PDB file of C-alpha atoms in Angstrom:
ATOM      1  CA  MET A   1      12.604  -9.313 -33.594  1.00 41.00           C
ATOM      2  CA  ASN A   2      12.220  -5.723 -34.709  1.00 42.00           C
ATOM      3  CA  ALA A   3      11.295  -3.561 -31.706  1.00 43.00           C
ATOM      4  CA  ASN A   4       9.214  -1.282 -33.934  1.00 41.00           C
ATOM      5  CA  LEU A   5       6.812  -4.021 -34.940  1.00 40.00           C
ATOM      6  CA  LYS A   6       3.575  -4.225 -33.033  1.00 41.00           C
ATOM      7  CA  HIS A   7       1.687  -7.457 -32.597  1.00 40.00           C
ATOM      8  CA  THR A   8      -1.981  -7.090 -33.377  1.00 45.00           C
ATOM      9  CA  THR A   9      -4.680  -9.686 -33.381  1.00 48.00           C
ATOM     10  CA  ASP A  10      -8.118  -9.807 -34.807  1.00 49.00           C
ATOM     11  CA  PRO A  11     -10.538 -10.271 -31.857  1.00 50.00           C
ATOM     12  CA  ALA A  12     -12.776 -12.399 -34.081  1.00 52.00           C
ATOM     13  CA  THR A  13      -9.995 -14.930 -34.691  1.00 50.00           C
ATOM     14  CA  GLU A  14      -8.280 -14.721 -31.303  1.00 53.00           C
ATOM     15  CA  ALA A  15      -8.462 -18.019 -29.433  1.00 56.00           C
ATOM     16  CA  ALA A  16     -10.616 -18.147 -26.332  1.00 57.00           C
ATOM     17  CA  PRO A  17      -8.820 -18.789 -23.022  1.00 57.00           C
ATOM     18  CA  ALA A  18      -8.494 -22.444 -22.094  1.00 63.00           C
ATOM     19  CA  ALA A  19     -11.390 -23.765 -20.048  1.00 70.00           C
ATOM     20  CA  ASP A  20      -9.090 -24.583 -17.127  1.00 80.00           C
ATOM     21  CA  GLN A  21      -7.795 -20.991 -16.939  1.00 82.00           C
ATOM     22  CA  PRO A  22      -9.565 -18.595 -14.547  1.00 80.00           C
ATOM     23  CA  PRO A  23     -10.862 -15.357 -16.039  1.00 76.00           C
ATOM     24  CA  PRO A  24      -8.681 -12.301 -15.441  1.00 75.00           C
ATOM     25  CA  LEU A  25      -9.522 -10.187 -12.399  1.00 75.00           C
ATOM     26  CA  PRO A  26     -11.043  -6.809 -13.095  1.00 81.00           C
ATOM     27  CA  GLY A  27      -8.864  -3.921 -12.076  1.00 86.00           C
ATOM     28  CA  GLU A  28      -5.750  -1.940 -12.673  1.00 91.00           C
ATOM     29  CA  PHE A  29      -2.434  -1.602 -10.851  1.00 93.00           C
ATOM     30  CA  LYS A  30      -1.482   2.019 -10.334  1.00 95.00           C
ATOM     31  CA  MET A  31       0.453   4.359  -8.054  1.00 96.00           C
ATOM     32  CA  LEU A  32      -2.092   6.533  -6.213  1.00 97.00           C
ATOM     33  CA  ALA A  33      -1.596   9.733  -4.246  1.00 97.00           C
ATOM     34  CA  LEU A  34      -2.014   9.292  -0.503  1.00 95.00           C
ATOM     35  CA  ALA A  35      -4.357  12.277  -0.571  1.00 94.00           C
ATOM     36  CA  ASP A  36      -6.730  10.328  -2.848  1.00 95.00           C
ATOM     37  CA  LEU A  37      -7.166   7.408  -0.425  1.00 96.00           C
ATOM     38  CA  VAL A  38     -10.228   7.344   1.809  1.00 92.00           C
ATOM     39  CA  ARG A  39     -10.401   5.106   4.866  1.00 91.00           C
ATOM     40  CA  ASN A  40     -13.357   2.770   4.654  1.00 89.00           C
ATOM     41  CA  PRO A  41     -15.957   3.531   7.362  1.00 87.00           C
ATOM     42  CA  ASP A  42     -17.071  -0.107   7.109  1.00 83.00           C
ATOM     43  CA  ASN A  43     -13.627  -1.506   7.961  1.00 83.00           C
ATOM     44  CA  ILE A  44     -14.320  -4.824   9.678  1.00 77.00           C
ATOM     45  CA  ARG A  45     -11.556  -4.266  12.211  1.00 74.00           C
ATOM     46  CA  ASP A  46     -12.459  -2.259  15.282  1.00 72.00           C
ATOM     47  CA  GLU A  47      -9.011  -0.705  15.356  1.00 77.00           C
ATOM     48  CA  SER A  48      -6.138  -0.273  12.949  1.00 78.00           C
ATOM     49  CA  ASN A  49      -2.553   0.213  14.019  1.00 84.00           C
ATOM     50  CA  PRO A  50       0.579   0.874  12.016  1.00 89.00           C
ATOM     51  CA  ASP A  51       3.081  -1.959  12.279  1.00 89.00           C
ATOM     52  CA  PRO A  52       6.254  -0.436  13.775  1.00 93.00           C
ATOM     53  CA  GLY A  53       8.458  -2.658  11.605  1.00 93.00           C
ATOM     54  CA  VAL A  54       6.710  -1.496   8.439  1.00 93.00           C
ATOM     55  CA  VAL A  55       7.105   2.133   9.533  1.00 96.00           C
ATOM     56  CA  VAL A  56      10.861   1.642  10.054  1.00 96.00           C
ATOM     57  CA  ASN A  57      11.221  -0.072   6.674  1.00 96.00           C
ATOM     58  CA  LEU A  58       9.316   2.719   4.921  1.00 97.00           C
ATOM     59  CA  LYS A  59      11.420   5.382   6.627  1.00 97.00           C
ATOM     60  CA  THR A  60      14.603   3.550   5.642  1.00 97.00           C
ATOM     61  CA  TYR A  61      13.823   2.321   2.130  1.00 97.00           C
ATOM     62  CA  GLY A  62      10.892   4.412   0.959  1.00 96.00           C
ATOM     63  CA  ILE A  63       7.860   3.048  -0.839  1.00 95.00           C
ATOM     64  CA  THR A  64       9.817   0.099  -2.261  1.00 94.00           C
ATOM     65  CA  ALA A  65       9.625  -1.389   1.245  1.00 93.00           C
ATOM     66  CA  LEU A  66       5.860  -1.771   0.809  1.00 92.00           C
ATOM     67  CA  LEU A  67       5.578  -5.087  -0.992  1.00 89.00           C
ATOM     68  CA  LEU A  68       1.816  -5.521  -0.886  1.00 89.00           C
ATOM     69  CA  PRO A  69      -0.366  -3.039  -2.793  1.00 94.00           C
ATOM     70  CA  PHE A  70      -3.504  -1.509  -1.365  1.00 95.00           C
ATOM     71  CA  LEU A  71      -6.854  -2.785  -2.593  1.00 93.00           C
ATOM     72  CA  VAL A  72      -9.173   0.116  -3.419  1.00 95.00           C
ATOM     73  CA  THR A  73     -12.355   0.892  -5.281  1.00 94.00           C
ATOM     74  CA  PRO A  74     -13.169   4.186  -7.019  1.00 94.00           C
ATOM     75  CA  THR A  75     -15.421   6.686  -5.261  1.00 93.00           C
ATOM     76  CA  PRO A  76     -17.970   8.883  -7.051  1.00 91.00           C
ATOM     77  CA  GLU A  77     -15.969  11.927  -5.899  1.00 91.00           C
ATOM     78  CA  GLY A  78     -12.874  10.765  -7.767  1.00 91.00           C
ATOM     79  CA  GLY A  79     -10.899   9.344  -4.851  1.00 94.00           C
ATOM     80  CA  HIS A  80     -10.328   5.719  -3.902  1.00 96.00           C
ATOM     81  CA  LEU A  81     -11.985   3.931  -0.988  1.00 94.00           C
ATOM     82  CA  LEU A  82      -9.710   1.557   0.896  1.00 95.00           C
ATOM     83  CA  VAL A  83     -10.859  -2.055   0.919  1.00 92.00           C
ATOM     84  CA  ASP A  84      -7.643  -3.666   2.155  1.00 91.00           C
ATOM     85  CA  GLY A  85      -4.625  -1.995   3.739  1.00 89.00           C
ATOM     86  CA  HIS A  86      -5.840   0.143   6.643  1.00 89.00           C
ATOM     87  CA  ASP A  87      -2.847  -0.748   8.849  1.00 90.00           C
ATOM     88  CA  ARG A  88      -0.440  -0.228   5.943  1.00 91.00           C
ATOM     89  CA  LEU A  89      -1.984   3.171   5.224  1.00 94.00           C
ATOM     90  CA  LEU A  90      -1.377   4.234   8.811  1.00 93.00           C
ATOM     91  CA  ALA A  91       2.227   2.995   8.525  1.00 95.00           C
ATOM     92  CA  VAL A  92       2.802   5.000   5.330  1.00 96.00           C
ATOM     93  CA  CYS A  93       1.266   8.127   6.880  1.00 95.00           C
ATOM     94  CA  GLU A  94       3.461   7.732   9.966  1.00 96.00           C
ATOM     95  CA  ALA A  95       6.612   7.195   7.887  1.00 97.00           C
ATOM     96  CA  ALA A  96       5.703  10.124   5.608  1.00 96.00           C
ATOM     97  CA  LYS A  97       6.245  12.492   8.558  1.00 96.00           C
ATOM     98  CA  ALA A  98       9.964  11.708   8.226  1.00 96.00           C
ATOM     99  CA  ARG A  99       9.976  11.037   4.461  1.00 96.00           C
ATOM    100  CA  PRO A 100       8.207  13.735   2.468  1.00 94.00           C
ATOM    101  CA  ASP A 101       8.813  11.684  -0.680  1.00 95.00           C
ATOM    102  CA  LEU A 102       6.184   9.165   0.470  1.00 96.00           C
ATOM    103  CA  THR A 103       3.340  10.712  -1.486  1.00 96.00           C
ATOM    104  CA  HIS A 104       2.144   7.788  -3.640  1.00 97.00           C
ATOM    105  CA  VAL A 105       1.417   4.146  -2.897  1.00 97.00           C
ATOM    106  CA  PRO A 106       0.900   1.056  -5.056  1.00 97.00           C
ATOM    107  CA  ALA A 107      -2.728   0.034  -5.392  1.00 96.00           C
ATOM    108  CA  ILE A 108      -4.978  -2.330  -7.240  1.00 94.00           C
ATOM    109  CA  ILE A 109      -8.114  -0.479  -8.301  1.00 95.00           C
ATOM    110  CA  ARG A 110     -11.122  -2.813  -8.320  1.00 94.00           C
ATOM    111  CA  PRO A 111     -14.224  -1.193  -9.832  1.00 92.00           C
ATOM    112  CA  ASP A 112     -16.151  -4.400  -9.124  1.00 91.00           C
ATOM    113  CA  LEU A 113     -15.998  -3.725  -5.354  1.00 91.00           C
ATOM    114  CA  THR A 114     -18.093  -0.559  -5.193  1.00 89.00           C
ATOM    115  CA  ALA A 115     -20.983  -2.275  -3.365  1.00 89.00           C
ATOM    116  CA  ARG A 116     -20.667  -2.305   0.436  1.00 90.00           C
ATOM    117  CA  LYS A 117     -21.354  -6.054   0.648  1.00 92.00           C
ATOM    118  CA  ASP A 118     -18.577  -6.814  -1.850  1.00 89.00           C
ATOM    119  CA  GLN A 119     -16.161  -4.644   0.145  1.00 88.00           C
ATOM    120  CA  VAL A 120     -16.999  -6.436   3.395  1.00 86.00           C
ATOM    121  CA  VAL A 121     -16.566  -9.851   1.758  1.00 87.00           C
ATOM    122  CA  ALA A 122     -13.187  -8.763   0.358  1.00 86.00           C
ATOM    123  CA  MET A 123     -12.146  -7.470   3.803  1.00 83.00           C
ATOM    124  CA  LEU A 124     -13.106 -10.774   5.389  1.00 82.00           C
ATOM    125  CA  ARG A 125     -11.188 -12.737   2.762  1.00 82.00           C
ATOM    126  CA  THR A 126      -8.013 -10.673   3.097  1.00 79.00           C
ATOM    127  CA  GLY A 127      -8.256  -9.903   6.816  1.00 66.00           C
ATOM    128  CA  VAL A 128      -8.459 -13.409   8.191  1.00 58.00           C
ATOM    129  CA  GLN A 129      -5.299 -14.360   6.309  1.00 56.00           C
ATOM    130  CA  ARG A 130      -3.204 -11.789   8.191  1.00 55.00           C
ATOM    131  CA  ARG A 131      -4.452 -11.505  11.745  1.00 53.00           C
ATOM    132  CA  ALA A 132      -7.267 -13.419  13.344  1.00 54.00           C
ATOM    133  CA  LEU A 133     -10.470 -11.466  13.705  1.00 52.00           C
ATOM    134  CA  THR A 134     -12.058 -11.219  17.108  1.00 57.00           C
ATOM    135  CA  PRO A 135     -15.461 -12.916  17.377  1.00 55.00           C
ATOM    136  CA  VAL A 136     -17.154  -9.489  17.357  1.00 59.00           C
ATOM    137  CA  GLU A 137     -15.254  -8.387  14.218  1.00 50.00           C
ATOM    138  CA  GLU A 138     -16.111 -11.634  12.458  1.00 49.00           C
TER     139      GLU A 138
END
């Protein structure tokens, strides 16, 4: 196939996704500057702590050691509010003290999570899969 050829389709004739296929999630994967991330004041966890093992991996291997992207939503000020990844953010910030090259992190930007209730639901869905919530947090 010629690499210079571009495949284009006419939206009017493009086939609809199969009924058994879920719709695509809204959002975009992007590397974001640490300075643009804002901790969520509505974090459902009472405390966040950097995982020492993650910190060591980040110091040793850099950002490639972080296998799970942050989940964020845009803020009106132009930054990104953290929805999932508070402990990971603390780990990156801790490791960045020894690795000045840790300036950007992988993130999934979800514009559909700007409402507080949607953020809390997303935190509950992702949080209970990692570490059990205390009864008060739940």
